[in-house]
């Protein structure tokens, strides 16, 4: 939780607004879908940005996630995500 707070604190105001919107959209998902999207975000954290986008646009993700859920994943993938494992947050993508 502290890592997420630290990452959030380093976002630009626009990125913070996006993160808040994505969080709100996530809260509207049923609990099992929310968990599936969280798991996907964790998997995306280990990928470079280009691979993240390819994964989100893949047939597998189109079958597994609704358009709304893929929109959440796409928005999250554009934010500087904290790494899934131990370590510091990734630098913002340029």
CSV table of C-alpha atoms in Angstrom, one decimal:
chain,number,residue,atom,x,y,z
A,1,UNK,CA,0.0,0.0,0.0
A,2,UNK,CA,2.9,2.4,0.8
A,3,UNK,CA,4.4,1.6,-2.6
A,4,UNK,CA,1.2,2.5,-4.3
A,5,UNK,CA,0.9,5.8,-2.3
A,6,UNK,CA,4.4,6.7,-3.2
A,7,UNK,CA,3.8,6.0,-6.9
A,8,UNK,CA,0.6,8.0,-6.8
A,9,UNK,CA,2.4,10.9,-5.2
A,10,UNK,CA,4.9,11.1,-8.1
A,11,UNK,CA,2.1,11.2,-10.8
A,12,UNK,CA,1.3,14.5,-12.5
A,13,UNK,CA,-2.1,16.0,-11.6
A,14,UNK,CA,-3.5,14.7,-14.9
A,15,UNK,CA,-2.2,11.2,-14.2
A,16,UNK,CA,-3.7,11.4,-10.7
A,17,UNK,CA,-7.1,12.3,-12.2
A,18,UNK,CA,-6.8,9.3,-14.6
A,19,UNK,CA,-5.9,7.0,-11.7
A,20,UNK,CA,-8.9,8.2,-9.7
A,21,UNK,CA,-11.2,7.6,-12.7
A,22,UNK,CA,-9.8,4.2,-13.3
A,23,UNK,CA,-10.2,3.3,-9.6
A,24,UNK,CA,-13.8,4.5,-9.7
A,25,UNK,CA,-14.5,2.3,-12.8
A,26,UNK,CA,-12.8,-0.6,-11.1
A,27,UNK,CA,-15.1,-0.2,-8.1
A,28,UNK,CA,-18.1,-0.5,-10.3
A,29,UNK,CA,-17.1,-4.0,-11.5
A,30,UNK,CA,-18.4,-7.1,-9.8
A,31,UNK,CA,-15.8,-8.4,-7.3
A,32,UNK,CA,-14.7,-11.4,-9.4
A,33,UNK,CA,-14.2,-9.2,-12.4
A,34,UNK,CA,-12.4,-6.6,-10.3
A,35,UNK,CA,-10.0,-9.3,-9.2
A,36,UNK,CA,-9.5,-10.5,-12.7
A,37,UNK,CA,-8.6,-7.0,-13.9
A,38,UNK,CA,-6.2,-6.5,-10.9
A,39,UNK,CA,-4.5,-9.8,-11.8
A,40,UNK,CA,-4.1,-8.6,-15.4
A,41,UNK,CA,-2.6,-5.3,-14.2
A,42,UNK,CA,-0.1,-7.2,-12.1
A,43,UNK,CA,0.9,-9.3,-15.1
A,44,UNK,CA,1.1,-6.2,-17.3
A,45,UNK,CA,3.5,-4.5,-14.8
A,46,UNK,CA,6.2,-7.1,-15.7
A,47,UNK,CA,6.0,-6.1,-19.4
A,48,UNK,CA,7.5,-3.3,-21.4
A,49,UNK,CA,4.9,-0.7,-22.5
A,50,UNK,CA,4.7,-1.9,-26.1
A,51,UNK,CA,4.1,-5.5,-24.9
A,52,UNK,CA,1.4,-4.3,-22.5
A,53,UNK,CA,-0.5,-2.7,-25.4
A,54,UNK,CA,-0.1,-5.8,-27.6
A,55,UNK,CA,-1.4,-8.0,-24.7
A,56,UNK,CA,-4.4,-5.8,-24.1
A,57,UNK,CA,-5.3,-5.9,-27.8
A,58,UNK,CA,-4.7,-9.6,-28.1
A,59,UNK,CA,-7.5,-12.1,-28.9
A,60,UNK,CA,-7.0,-13.7,-25.6
A,61,UNK,CA,-7.7,-10.5,-23.7
A,62,UNK,CA,-10.6,-9.7,-26.0
A,63,UNK,CA,-12.2,-13.1,-25.0
A,64,UNK,CA,-11.3,-12.7,-21.4
A,65,UNK,CA,-12.2,-9.1,-20.7
A,66,UNK,CA,-15.1,-6.8,-21.7
A,67,UNK,CA,-14.4,-3.6,-23.7
A,68,UNK,CA,-14.9,-1.7,-20.4
A,69,UNK,CA,-12.4,-3.9,-18.6
A,70,UNK,CA,-9.9,-3.5,-21.5
A,71,UNK,CA,-10.4,0.2,-21.3
A,72,UNK,CA,-9.4,0.1,-17.6
A,73,UNK,CA,-6.4,-2.0,-18.5
A,74,UNK,CA,-5.4,0.4,-21.3
A,75,UNK,CA,-5.7,3.4,-19.0
A,76,UNK,CA,-3.7,1.7,-16.3
A,77,UNK,CA,-1.0,0.6,-18.8
A,78,UNK,CA,-0.4,4.3,-19.7
A,79,UNK,CA,0.3,5.2,-16.1
A,80,UNK,CA,3.8,4.7,-14.7
A,81,UNK,CA,3.0,1.4,-12.9
A,82,UNK,CA,4.8,0.3,-9.8
A,83,UNK,CA,6.7,-2.9,-10.4
A,84,UNK,CA,4.9,-6.1,-9.4
A,85,UNK,CA,7.9,-7.2,-7.2
A,86,UNK,CA,10.2,-5.4,-4.8
A,87,UNK,CA,11.8,-2.3,-6.0
A,88,UNK,CA,11.1,1.3,-6.9
A,89,UNK,CA,8.4,2.7,-9.2
A,90,UNK,CA,9.1,2.8,-12.9
A,91,UNK,CA,9.9,6.2,-14.3
A,92,UNK,CA,7.1,8.0,-16.2
A,93,UNK,CA,6.8,6.9,-19.8
A,94,UNK,CA,7.7,9.6,-22.3
